[in-house]
Coordinates of C-alpha atoms and ligand atoms in Angstrom, one line a residue:
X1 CA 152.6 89.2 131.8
X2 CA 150.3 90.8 129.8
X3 CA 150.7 91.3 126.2
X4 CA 149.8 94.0 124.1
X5 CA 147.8 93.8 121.1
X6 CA 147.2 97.5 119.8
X7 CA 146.0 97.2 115.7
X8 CA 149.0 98.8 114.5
X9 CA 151.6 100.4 117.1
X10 CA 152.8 96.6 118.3
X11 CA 154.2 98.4 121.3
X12 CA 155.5 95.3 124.3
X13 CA 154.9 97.6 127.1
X14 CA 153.0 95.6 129.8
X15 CA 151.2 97.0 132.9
X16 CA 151.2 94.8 135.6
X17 CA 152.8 97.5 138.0
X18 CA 149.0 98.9 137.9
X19 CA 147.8 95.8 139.4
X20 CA 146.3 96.7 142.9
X21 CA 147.1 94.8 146.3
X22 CA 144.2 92.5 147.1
X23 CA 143.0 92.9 150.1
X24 CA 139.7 91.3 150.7
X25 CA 138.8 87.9 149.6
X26 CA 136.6 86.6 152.5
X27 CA 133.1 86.9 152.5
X28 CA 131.4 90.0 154.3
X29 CA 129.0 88.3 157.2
X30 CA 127.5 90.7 159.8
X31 CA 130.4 93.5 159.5
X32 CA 133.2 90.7 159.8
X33 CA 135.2 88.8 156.9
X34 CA 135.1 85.6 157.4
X35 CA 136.4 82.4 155.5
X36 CA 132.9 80.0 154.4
X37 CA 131.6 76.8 156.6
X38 CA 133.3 74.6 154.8
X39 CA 136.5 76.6 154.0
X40 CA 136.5 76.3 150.1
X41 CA 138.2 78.8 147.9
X42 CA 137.9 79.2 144.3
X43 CA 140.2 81.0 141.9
X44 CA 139.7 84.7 140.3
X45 CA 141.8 84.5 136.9
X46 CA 143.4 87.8 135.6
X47 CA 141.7 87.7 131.2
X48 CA 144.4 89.6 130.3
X49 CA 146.5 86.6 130.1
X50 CA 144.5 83.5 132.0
X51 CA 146.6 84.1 135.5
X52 CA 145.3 83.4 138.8
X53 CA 144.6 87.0 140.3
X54 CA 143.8 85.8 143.9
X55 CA 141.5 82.5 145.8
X56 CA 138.2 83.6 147.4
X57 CA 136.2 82.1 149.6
X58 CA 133.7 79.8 147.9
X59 CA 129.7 80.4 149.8
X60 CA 127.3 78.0 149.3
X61 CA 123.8 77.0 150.9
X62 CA 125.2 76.9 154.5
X63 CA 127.3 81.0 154.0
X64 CA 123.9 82.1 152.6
X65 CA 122.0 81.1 155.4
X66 CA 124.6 82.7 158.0
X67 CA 124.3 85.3 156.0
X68 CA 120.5 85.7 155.8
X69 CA 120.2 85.5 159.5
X70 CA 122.4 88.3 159.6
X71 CA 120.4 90.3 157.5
X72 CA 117.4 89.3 158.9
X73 CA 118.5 90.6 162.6
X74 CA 119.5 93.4 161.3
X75 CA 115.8 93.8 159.5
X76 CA 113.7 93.2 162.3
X77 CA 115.8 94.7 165.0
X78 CA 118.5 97.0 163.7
X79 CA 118.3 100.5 163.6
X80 CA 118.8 100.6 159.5
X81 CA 115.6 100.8 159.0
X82 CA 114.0 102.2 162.0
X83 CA 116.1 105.4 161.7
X84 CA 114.9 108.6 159.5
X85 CA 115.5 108.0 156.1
X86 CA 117.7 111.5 156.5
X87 CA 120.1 109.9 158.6
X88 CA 120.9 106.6 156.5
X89 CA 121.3 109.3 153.5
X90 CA 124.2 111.0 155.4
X91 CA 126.2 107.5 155.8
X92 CA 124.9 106.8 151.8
X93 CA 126.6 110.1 151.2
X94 CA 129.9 109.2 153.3
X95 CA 130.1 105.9 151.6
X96 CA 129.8 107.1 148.1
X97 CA 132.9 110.0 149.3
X98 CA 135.0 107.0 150.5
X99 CA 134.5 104.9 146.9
X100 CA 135.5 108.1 145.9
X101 CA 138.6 108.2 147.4
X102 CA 139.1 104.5 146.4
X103 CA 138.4 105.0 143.1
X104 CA 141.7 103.9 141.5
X105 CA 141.5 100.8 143.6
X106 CA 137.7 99.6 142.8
X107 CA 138.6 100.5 138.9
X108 CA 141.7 98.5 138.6
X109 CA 139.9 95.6 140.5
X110 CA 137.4 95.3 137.9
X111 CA 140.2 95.7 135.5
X112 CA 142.0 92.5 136.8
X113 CA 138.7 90.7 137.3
X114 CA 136.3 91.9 134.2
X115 CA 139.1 93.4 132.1
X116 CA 137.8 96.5 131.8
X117 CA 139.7 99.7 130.7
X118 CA 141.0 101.3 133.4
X119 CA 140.4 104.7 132.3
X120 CA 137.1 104.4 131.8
X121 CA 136.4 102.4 134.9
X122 CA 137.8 106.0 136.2
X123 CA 135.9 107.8 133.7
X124 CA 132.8 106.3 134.0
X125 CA 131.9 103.1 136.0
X126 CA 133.0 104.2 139.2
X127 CA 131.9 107.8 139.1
X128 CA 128.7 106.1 138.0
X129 CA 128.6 104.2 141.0
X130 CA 128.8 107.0 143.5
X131 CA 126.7 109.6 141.9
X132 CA 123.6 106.6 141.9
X133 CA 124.1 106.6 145.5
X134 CA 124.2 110.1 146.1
X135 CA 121.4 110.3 144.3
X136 CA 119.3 107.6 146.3
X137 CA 120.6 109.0 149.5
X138 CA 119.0 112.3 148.8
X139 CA 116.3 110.3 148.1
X140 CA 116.1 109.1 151.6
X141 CA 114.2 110.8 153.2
X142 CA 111.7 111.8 150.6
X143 CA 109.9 108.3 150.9
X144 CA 106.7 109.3 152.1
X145 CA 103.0 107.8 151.7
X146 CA 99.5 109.4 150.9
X147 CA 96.7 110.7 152.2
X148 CA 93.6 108.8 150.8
X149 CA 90.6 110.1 149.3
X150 CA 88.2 107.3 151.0
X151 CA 84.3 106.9 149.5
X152 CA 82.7 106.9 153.3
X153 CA 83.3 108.0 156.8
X154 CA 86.6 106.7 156.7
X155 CA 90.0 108.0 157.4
X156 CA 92.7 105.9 155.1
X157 CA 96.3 106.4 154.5
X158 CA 99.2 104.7 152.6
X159 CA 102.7 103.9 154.0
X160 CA 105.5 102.8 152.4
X161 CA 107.9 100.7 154.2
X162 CA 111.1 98.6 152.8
X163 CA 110.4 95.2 151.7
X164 CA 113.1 93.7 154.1
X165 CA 116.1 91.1 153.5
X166 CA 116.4 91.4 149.5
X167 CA 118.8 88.7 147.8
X168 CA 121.1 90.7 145.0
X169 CA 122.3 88.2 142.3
X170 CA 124.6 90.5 139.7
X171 CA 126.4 89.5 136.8
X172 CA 130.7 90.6 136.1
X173 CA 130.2 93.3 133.1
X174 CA 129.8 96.0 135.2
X175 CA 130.8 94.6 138.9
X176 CA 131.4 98.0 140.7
X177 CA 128.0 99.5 138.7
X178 CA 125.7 96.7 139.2
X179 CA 126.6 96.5 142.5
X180 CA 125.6 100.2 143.5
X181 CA 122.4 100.2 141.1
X182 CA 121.0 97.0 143.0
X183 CA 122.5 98.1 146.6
X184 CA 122.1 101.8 146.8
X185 CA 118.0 102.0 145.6
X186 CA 118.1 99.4 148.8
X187 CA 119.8 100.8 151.0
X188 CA 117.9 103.9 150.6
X189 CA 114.4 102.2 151.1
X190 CA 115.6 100.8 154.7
X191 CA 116.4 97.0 153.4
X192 CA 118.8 94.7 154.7
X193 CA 120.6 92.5 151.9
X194 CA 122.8 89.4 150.8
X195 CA 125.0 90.2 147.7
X196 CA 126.4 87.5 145.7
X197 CA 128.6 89.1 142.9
X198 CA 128.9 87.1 139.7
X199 CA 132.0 84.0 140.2
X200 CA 134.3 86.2 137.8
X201 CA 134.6 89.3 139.2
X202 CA 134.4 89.1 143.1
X203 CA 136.6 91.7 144.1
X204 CA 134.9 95.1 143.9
X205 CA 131.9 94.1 145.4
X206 CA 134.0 93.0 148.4
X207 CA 136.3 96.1 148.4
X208 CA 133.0 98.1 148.4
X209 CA 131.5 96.1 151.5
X210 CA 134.6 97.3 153.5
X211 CA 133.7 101.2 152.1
X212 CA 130.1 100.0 153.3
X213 CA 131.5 99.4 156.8
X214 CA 133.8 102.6 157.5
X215 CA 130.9 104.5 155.9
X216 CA 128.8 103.8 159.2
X217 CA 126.5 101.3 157.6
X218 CA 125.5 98.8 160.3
X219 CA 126.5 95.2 160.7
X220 CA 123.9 92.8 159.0
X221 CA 122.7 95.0 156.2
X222 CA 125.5 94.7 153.3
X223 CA 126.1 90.8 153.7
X224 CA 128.1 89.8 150.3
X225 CA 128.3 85.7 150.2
X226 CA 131.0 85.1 147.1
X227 CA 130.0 81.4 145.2
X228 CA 128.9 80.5 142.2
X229 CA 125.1 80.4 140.7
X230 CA 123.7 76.9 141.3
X231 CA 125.3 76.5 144.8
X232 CA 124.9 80.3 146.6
X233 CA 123.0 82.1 143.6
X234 CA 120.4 79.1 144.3
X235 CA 120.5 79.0 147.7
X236 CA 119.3 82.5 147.5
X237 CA 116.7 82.7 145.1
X238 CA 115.3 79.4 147.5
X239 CA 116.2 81.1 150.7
X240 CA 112.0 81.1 153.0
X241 CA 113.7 84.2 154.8
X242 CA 114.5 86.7 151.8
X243 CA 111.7 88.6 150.5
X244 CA 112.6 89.6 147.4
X245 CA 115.0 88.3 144.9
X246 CA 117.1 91.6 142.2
X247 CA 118.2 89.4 139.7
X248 CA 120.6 90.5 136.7
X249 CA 121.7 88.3 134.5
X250 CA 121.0 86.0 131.2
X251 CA 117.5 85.2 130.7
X252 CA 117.9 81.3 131.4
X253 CA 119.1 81.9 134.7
X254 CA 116.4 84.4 135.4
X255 CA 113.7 81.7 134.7
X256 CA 115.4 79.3 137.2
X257 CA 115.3 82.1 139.9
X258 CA 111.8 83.0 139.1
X259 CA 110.7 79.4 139.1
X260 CA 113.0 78.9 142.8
X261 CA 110.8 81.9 144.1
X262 CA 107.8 80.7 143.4
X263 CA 108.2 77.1 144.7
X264 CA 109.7 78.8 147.7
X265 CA 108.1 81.3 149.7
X266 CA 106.5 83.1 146.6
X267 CA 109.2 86.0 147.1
X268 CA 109.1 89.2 144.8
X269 CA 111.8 89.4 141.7
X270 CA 113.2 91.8 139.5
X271 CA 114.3 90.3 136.8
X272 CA 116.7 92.0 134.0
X273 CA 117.9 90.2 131.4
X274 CA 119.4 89.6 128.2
X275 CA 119.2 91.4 125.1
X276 CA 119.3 91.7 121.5
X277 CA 118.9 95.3 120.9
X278 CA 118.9 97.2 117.4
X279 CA 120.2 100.3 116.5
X280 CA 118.5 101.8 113.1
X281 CA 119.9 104.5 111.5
X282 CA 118.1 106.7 108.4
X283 CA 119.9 108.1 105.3
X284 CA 119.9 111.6 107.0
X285 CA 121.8 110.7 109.7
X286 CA 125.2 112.0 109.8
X287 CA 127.4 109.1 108.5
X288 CA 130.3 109.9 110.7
X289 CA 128.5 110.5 113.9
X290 CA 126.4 107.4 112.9
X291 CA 129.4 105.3 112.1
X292 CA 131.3 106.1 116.0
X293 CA 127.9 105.4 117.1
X294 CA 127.3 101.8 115.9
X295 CA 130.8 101.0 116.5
X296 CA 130.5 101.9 120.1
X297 CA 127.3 99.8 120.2
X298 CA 129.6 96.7 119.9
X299 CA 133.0 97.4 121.4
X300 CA 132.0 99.4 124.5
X301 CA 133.3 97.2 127.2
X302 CA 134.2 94.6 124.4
X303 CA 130.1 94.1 123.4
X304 CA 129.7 92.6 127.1
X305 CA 126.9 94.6 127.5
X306 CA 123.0 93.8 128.1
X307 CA 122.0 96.5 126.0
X308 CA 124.9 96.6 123.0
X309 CA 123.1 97.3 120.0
X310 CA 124.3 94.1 118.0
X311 CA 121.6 94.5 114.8
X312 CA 122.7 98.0 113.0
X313 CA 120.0 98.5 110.1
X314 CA 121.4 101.1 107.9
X315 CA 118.4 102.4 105.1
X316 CA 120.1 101.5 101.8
X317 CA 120.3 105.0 100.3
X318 CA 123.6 105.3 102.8
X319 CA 124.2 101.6 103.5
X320 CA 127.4 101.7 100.9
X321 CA 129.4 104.4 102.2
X322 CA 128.1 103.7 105.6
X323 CA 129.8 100.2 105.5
X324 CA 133.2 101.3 104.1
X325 CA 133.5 104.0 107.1
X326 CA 132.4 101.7 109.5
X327 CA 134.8 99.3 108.7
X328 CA 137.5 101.3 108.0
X329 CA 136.9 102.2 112.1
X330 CA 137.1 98.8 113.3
X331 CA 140.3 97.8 111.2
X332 CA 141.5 101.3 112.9
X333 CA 140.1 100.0 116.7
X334 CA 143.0 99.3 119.1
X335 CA 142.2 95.9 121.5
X336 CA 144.7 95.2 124.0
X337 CA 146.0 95.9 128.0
X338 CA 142.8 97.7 129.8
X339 CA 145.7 99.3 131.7
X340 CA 146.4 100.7 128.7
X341 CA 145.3 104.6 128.4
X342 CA 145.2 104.3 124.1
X343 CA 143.7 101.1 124.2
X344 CA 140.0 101.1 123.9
X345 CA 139.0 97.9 124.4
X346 CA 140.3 95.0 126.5
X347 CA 139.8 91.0 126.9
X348 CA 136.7 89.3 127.4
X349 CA 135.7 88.2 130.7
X350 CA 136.9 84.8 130.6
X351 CA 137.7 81.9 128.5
X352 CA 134.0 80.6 128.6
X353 CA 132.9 83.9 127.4
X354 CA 135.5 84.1 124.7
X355 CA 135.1 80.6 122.9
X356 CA 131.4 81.3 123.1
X357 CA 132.1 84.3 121.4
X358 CA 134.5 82.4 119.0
X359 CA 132.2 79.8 117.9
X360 CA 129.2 82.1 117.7
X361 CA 131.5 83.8 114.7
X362 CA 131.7 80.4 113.4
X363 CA 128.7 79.9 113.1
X364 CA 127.9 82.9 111.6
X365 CA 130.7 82.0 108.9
X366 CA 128.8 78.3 108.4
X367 CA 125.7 80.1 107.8
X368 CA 126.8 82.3 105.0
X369 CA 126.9 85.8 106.6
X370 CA 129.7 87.7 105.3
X371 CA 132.7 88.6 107.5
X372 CA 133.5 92.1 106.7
X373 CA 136.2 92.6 109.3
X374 CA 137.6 90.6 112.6
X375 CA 136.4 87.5 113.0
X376 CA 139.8 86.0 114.9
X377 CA 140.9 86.5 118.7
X378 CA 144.2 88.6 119.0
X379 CA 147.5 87.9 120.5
X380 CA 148.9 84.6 122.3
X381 CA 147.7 84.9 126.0
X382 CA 144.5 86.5 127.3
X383 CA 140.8 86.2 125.7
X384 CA 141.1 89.3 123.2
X385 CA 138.6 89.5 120.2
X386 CA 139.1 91.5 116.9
X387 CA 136.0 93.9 116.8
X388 CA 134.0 91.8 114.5
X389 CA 131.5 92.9 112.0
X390 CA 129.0 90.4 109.6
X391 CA 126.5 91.5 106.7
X392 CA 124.9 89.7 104.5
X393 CA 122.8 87.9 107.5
X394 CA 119.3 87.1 107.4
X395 CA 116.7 87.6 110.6
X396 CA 116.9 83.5 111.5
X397 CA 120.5 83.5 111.5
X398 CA 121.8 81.8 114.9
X399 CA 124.0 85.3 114.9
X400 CA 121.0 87.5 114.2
X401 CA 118.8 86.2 117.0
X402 CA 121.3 84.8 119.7
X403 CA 122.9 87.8 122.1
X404 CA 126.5 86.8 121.9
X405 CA 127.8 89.1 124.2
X406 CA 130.9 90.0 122.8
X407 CA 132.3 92.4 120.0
X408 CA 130.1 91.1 117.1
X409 CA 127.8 93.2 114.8
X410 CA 125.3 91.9 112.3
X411 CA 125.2 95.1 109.5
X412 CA 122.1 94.7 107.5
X413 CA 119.7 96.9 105.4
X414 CA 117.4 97.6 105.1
X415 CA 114.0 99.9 102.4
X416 CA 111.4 101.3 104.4
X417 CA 110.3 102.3 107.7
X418 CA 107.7 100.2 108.3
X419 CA 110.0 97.4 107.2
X420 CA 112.5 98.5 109.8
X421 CA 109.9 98.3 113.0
X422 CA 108.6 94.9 112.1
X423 CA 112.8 93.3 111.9
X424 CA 113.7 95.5 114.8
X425 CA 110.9 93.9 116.7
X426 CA 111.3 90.5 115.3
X427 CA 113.3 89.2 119.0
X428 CA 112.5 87.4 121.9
X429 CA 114.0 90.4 123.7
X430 CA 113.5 93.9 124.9
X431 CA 116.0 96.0 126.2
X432 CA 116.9 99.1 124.5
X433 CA 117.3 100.4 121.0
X434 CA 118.9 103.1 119.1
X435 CA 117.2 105.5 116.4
X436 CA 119.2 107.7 114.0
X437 CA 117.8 110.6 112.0
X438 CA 117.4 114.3 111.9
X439 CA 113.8 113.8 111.3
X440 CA 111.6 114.5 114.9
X441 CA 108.5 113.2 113.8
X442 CA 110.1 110.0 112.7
X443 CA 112.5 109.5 115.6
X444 CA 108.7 109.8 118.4
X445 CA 107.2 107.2 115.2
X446 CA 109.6 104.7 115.8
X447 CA 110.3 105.2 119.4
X448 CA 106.6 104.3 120.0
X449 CA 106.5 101.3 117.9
X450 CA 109.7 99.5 119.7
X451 CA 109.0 97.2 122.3
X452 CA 111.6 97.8 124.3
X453 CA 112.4 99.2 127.8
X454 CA 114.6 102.3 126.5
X455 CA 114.6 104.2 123.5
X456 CA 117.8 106.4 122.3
X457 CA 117.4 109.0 119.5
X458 CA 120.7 110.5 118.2
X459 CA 123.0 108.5 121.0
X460 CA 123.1 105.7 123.0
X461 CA 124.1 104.0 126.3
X462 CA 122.6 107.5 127.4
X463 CA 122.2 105.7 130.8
X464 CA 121.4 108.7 133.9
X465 CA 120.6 108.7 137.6
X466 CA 116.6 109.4 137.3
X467 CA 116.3 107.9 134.0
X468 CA 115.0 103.7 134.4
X469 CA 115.5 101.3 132.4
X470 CA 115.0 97.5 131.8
X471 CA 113.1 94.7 129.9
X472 CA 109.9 94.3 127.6
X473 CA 109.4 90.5 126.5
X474 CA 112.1 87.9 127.6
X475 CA 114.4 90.7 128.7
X476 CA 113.0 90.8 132.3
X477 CA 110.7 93.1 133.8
X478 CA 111.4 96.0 136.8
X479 CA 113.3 98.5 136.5
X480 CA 117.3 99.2 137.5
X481 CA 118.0 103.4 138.2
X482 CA 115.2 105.7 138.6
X483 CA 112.8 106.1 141.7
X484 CA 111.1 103.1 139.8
X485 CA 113.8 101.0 141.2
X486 CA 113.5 102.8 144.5
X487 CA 109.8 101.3 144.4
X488 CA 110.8 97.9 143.8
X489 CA 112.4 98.1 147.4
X490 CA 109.7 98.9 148.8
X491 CA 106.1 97.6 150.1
X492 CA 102.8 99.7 150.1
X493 CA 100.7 99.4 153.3
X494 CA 97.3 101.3 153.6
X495 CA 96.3 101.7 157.4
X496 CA 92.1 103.0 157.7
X497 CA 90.0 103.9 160.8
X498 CA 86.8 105.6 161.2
X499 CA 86.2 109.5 161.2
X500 CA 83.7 111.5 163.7
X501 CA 79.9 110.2 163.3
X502 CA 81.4 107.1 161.2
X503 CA 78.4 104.1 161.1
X504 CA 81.5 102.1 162.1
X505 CA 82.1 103.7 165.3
Ligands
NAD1 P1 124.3 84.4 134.3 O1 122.9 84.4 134.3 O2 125.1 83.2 134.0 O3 124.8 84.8 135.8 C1 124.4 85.9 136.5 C2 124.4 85.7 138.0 O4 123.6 84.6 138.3 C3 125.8 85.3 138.5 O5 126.1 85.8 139.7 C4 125.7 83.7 138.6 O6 126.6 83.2 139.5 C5 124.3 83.6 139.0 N1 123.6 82.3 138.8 C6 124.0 81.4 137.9 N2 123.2 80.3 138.0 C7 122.3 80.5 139.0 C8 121.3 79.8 139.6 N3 121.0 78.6 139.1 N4 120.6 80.4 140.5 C9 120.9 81.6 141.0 N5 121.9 82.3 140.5 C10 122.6 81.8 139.5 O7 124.8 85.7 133.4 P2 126.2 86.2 133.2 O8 126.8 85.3 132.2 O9 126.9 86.5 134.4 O10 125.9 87.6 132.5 C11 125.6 87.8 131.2 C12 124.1 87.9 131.1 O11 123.6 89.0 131.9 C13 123.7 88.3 129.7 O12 122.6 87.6 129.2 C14 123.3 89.8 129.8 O13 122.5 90.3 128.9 C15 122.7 89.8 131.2 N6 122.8 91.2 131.7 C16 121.6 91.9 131.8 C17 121.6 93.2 132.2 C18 120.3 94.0 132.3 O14 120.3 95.0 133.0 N7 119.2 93.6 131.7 C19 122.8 93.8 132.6 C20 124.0 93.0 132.5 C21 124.0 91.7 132.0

């Protein structure tokens, strides 16, 4: 039973009526679910209180392979990629209707899995999901080459064709979202793939094969092979038979994958990784629109996100009253069931996640940053975190330069802009970053001196459709969203022959 930890109302209710019938736990092999080679199982644990939601089958080298073969069959035979890119955008467009219609289903799954809210699973993650792949299936059929402009009597033209089996590897923050942004840009560009959704949240990506299936999507191109990293994630960043390896996840792992491609068959990767991002906000900005805004860039789903904005540098001519509102919001934050429509943030992942995120607020304590507010998890069962805020930190604190993943800001301030560019860009990572101010010309100054993959002025998470996004420096490189990604997914061939009166006829 799940308990409820709302700052303030100390309401009992618990919500385990919303919990949703689990119907798929096998993994998805050539159209059929099936249990893995060796008939392992591993558990799926509910973070709301630590329960065991369900035992699914546990893929390793041997599932991956089975899987791969399917794939590659359906690559260099099937008619996925052989038919007109206008055709696989009308069974795109009748999948993304059906995860429509399953919408409360795929968002409580991640619920019980990730612990997200509900409602904004609802709100956001799942509608999310389906308008990315309506927006790659209109895409479709609008994949088209280009007519050369050749230097002698030469005819030359450039196809594009999809790269072939790709290998998704996805982390559990978003399970339903990453799994569309790596499978729908895919799909569109005529691939074949192997999924392997991240150990904790297995269930969406599942639910969604079975979508994939109904939808009319052929047998052998959505393979999803459940496991964990070292055993299936491995075995598919090794595999000689995928061509291309979409990786999301921490940058550690990413350097094993990379490193597993190129002592393998020198397959492509995408890579995006961690983060560390900052958000800076100038003494013109509007304090209270400012204050929601670096609030949100730590609790929205509970700081497990790649690009939360963890280093808020507030200019010191607001950096008083700035702090006092922005605390006063967090005391005010209610943490508790995701099933919960007035909560507004739920549990971490798992307890892994949640210790790390515990002793990283340890540290921060041994090092002398000041705790303003949080600090302590909430409640006797489940992995829920107080919405933690630090100041007094300097740039080589563990806090400062470690992403922790989890609801835990470092406040600091900060004189003049110039000052603010170099400690913004003083990380190993890249990701995104936030700019406050009224000021136009400053807000383009400081966009173009962040190295980072996406730039928000006056908002953030202001992810869309058409708009890409990913790493500089050690947070990866590609792009996720866009028709950049749509490019990854895709190989460029040029095909020449001589014109009329050519010296090479
Ligand atoms: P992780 O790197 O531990 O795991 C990610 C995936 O890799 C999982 O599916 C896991 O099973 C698999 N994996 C683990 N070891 C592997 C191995 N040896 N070979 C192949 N695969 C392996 O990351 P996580 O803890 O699941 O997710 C958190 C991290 O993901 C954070 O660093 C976060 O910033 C990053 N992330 C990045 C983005 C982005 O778009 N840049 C988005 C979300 C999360």
């Amino acid at each position: 039973m799940a308990e409820h930890h709302g700052n303030g109302n100390g309401s009992l209710k618990t919500y385990d009526d919303h919990v949703p019938e689990i119907k798929f736990t096998k993994l998805f092999i050539n159209g059929e679910f099936v249990d893995s080679v060796k008939g392992r199982t591993f558990e799926t644990i509910d973070p709301r209180n630590g329960e065991v939601t369900a035992r699914v089958a546990e893929g390793d080298e041997e599932d991956v392979d089975l899987a791969v073969k399917a794939a590659r069959q359906a690559f260099d035979h099937g008619p996925w990629p052989r038919m007109p890119g206008y055709q696989r955008g009308r069974i795109m467009l009748k999948f993304a209707d059906l995860i429509d219609e399953n919408m409360d289903e795929l968002a409580a799954l991640d619920t019980i899995d990730a612990g997200k809210l509900f409602s904004v699973g609802k709100a956001q993650d799942i509608p999310t999901a389906t308008k990315l792949l309506r927006y790659y299936a209109g895409a479709a059929d609008k994949i088209h080459g280009e007519v050369l402009k050749m230097s002698s009597e030469l005819h030359g033209y450039m196809l594009r064709e999809p790269v072939g089996v790709v290998g998704h590897i996805i982390p559990w923050n978003f399970p339903t979202g990453m799994f569309f942004m790596k499978v729908a840009p895919a799909l569109a560009a005529g691939c074949t793939m192997v999924m392997k959704p991240a150990e904790q949240t297995p269930l969406s990506a599942l639910f969604s094969a079975h979508l994939a299936k109904k939808a009319g999507v052929p047998n052998g191109v959505i393979n999803v092979v459940t496991g964990f990293g070292p055993t299936a994630g491995a075995a598919i960043s090794s595999h000689m038979d995928i061509d291309m390896v979409s990786f999301t996840g921490s940058t550690e792992v990413g350097r094993m994958v990379m490193q597993a491609a190129a002592t393998s068959n020198l397959k492509q990767v995408l890579l995006e990784l961690g983060g560390k991002s900052p958000l800076i906000v100038f003494d013109d900005a509007d304090i209270d629109t400012a204050t929601d805004l670096a609030l949100a860039c730590i609790v929205y789903n509970k700081g497990e996100v790649c690009v939360a904005g963890s280093r808020v540098y507030v200019q010191e001519a607001i950096y008083e009253v700035f702090e006092k509102k922005l605390v006063a919001k967090a005391k005010a934050w209610s943490v508790g069931d995701p099933f919960d429509p007035n909560v507004r943030q739920g549990p971490q992942v798992d307890k892994k996640q949640f210790e790390k995120i515990l002793s990283y607020i340890e540290h921060g304590k041994r090092e002398g940053a000041m705790l303003l507010t949080g600090g302590a998890p909430l409640g006797t069962k489940g992995y829920y975190i107080q919405p933690t805020i630090f100041t007094n930190v300097k740039e080589d604190n563990v806090i400062v330069k470690d992403e922790i993943f989890g609801p835990v800001m470092s406040l600091m301030k900060f004189k003049t802009v110039e000052e603010v560019i170099k400690r913004a860009n003083d990380t190993r990572y890249g990701l995104a970053a936030g700019i406050l101010t009224k000021n136009i010309d400053l807000a383009n100054t400081v966009s173009r001196s962040i190295r980072a993959g996406i730039i928000w002025i006056n908002c953030y998470f202001a992810f869309d459709n058409d708009c890409p996004y990913g790493g500089y420096k050690m947070s990866g490189f590609g792009r996720d969203f866009g028709l950049d990604a749509l490019h990854k997914y895709l190989h460029v061939k040029s095909v020449v022959t001589p014109v009329y009166n050519s010296p090479w006829l």
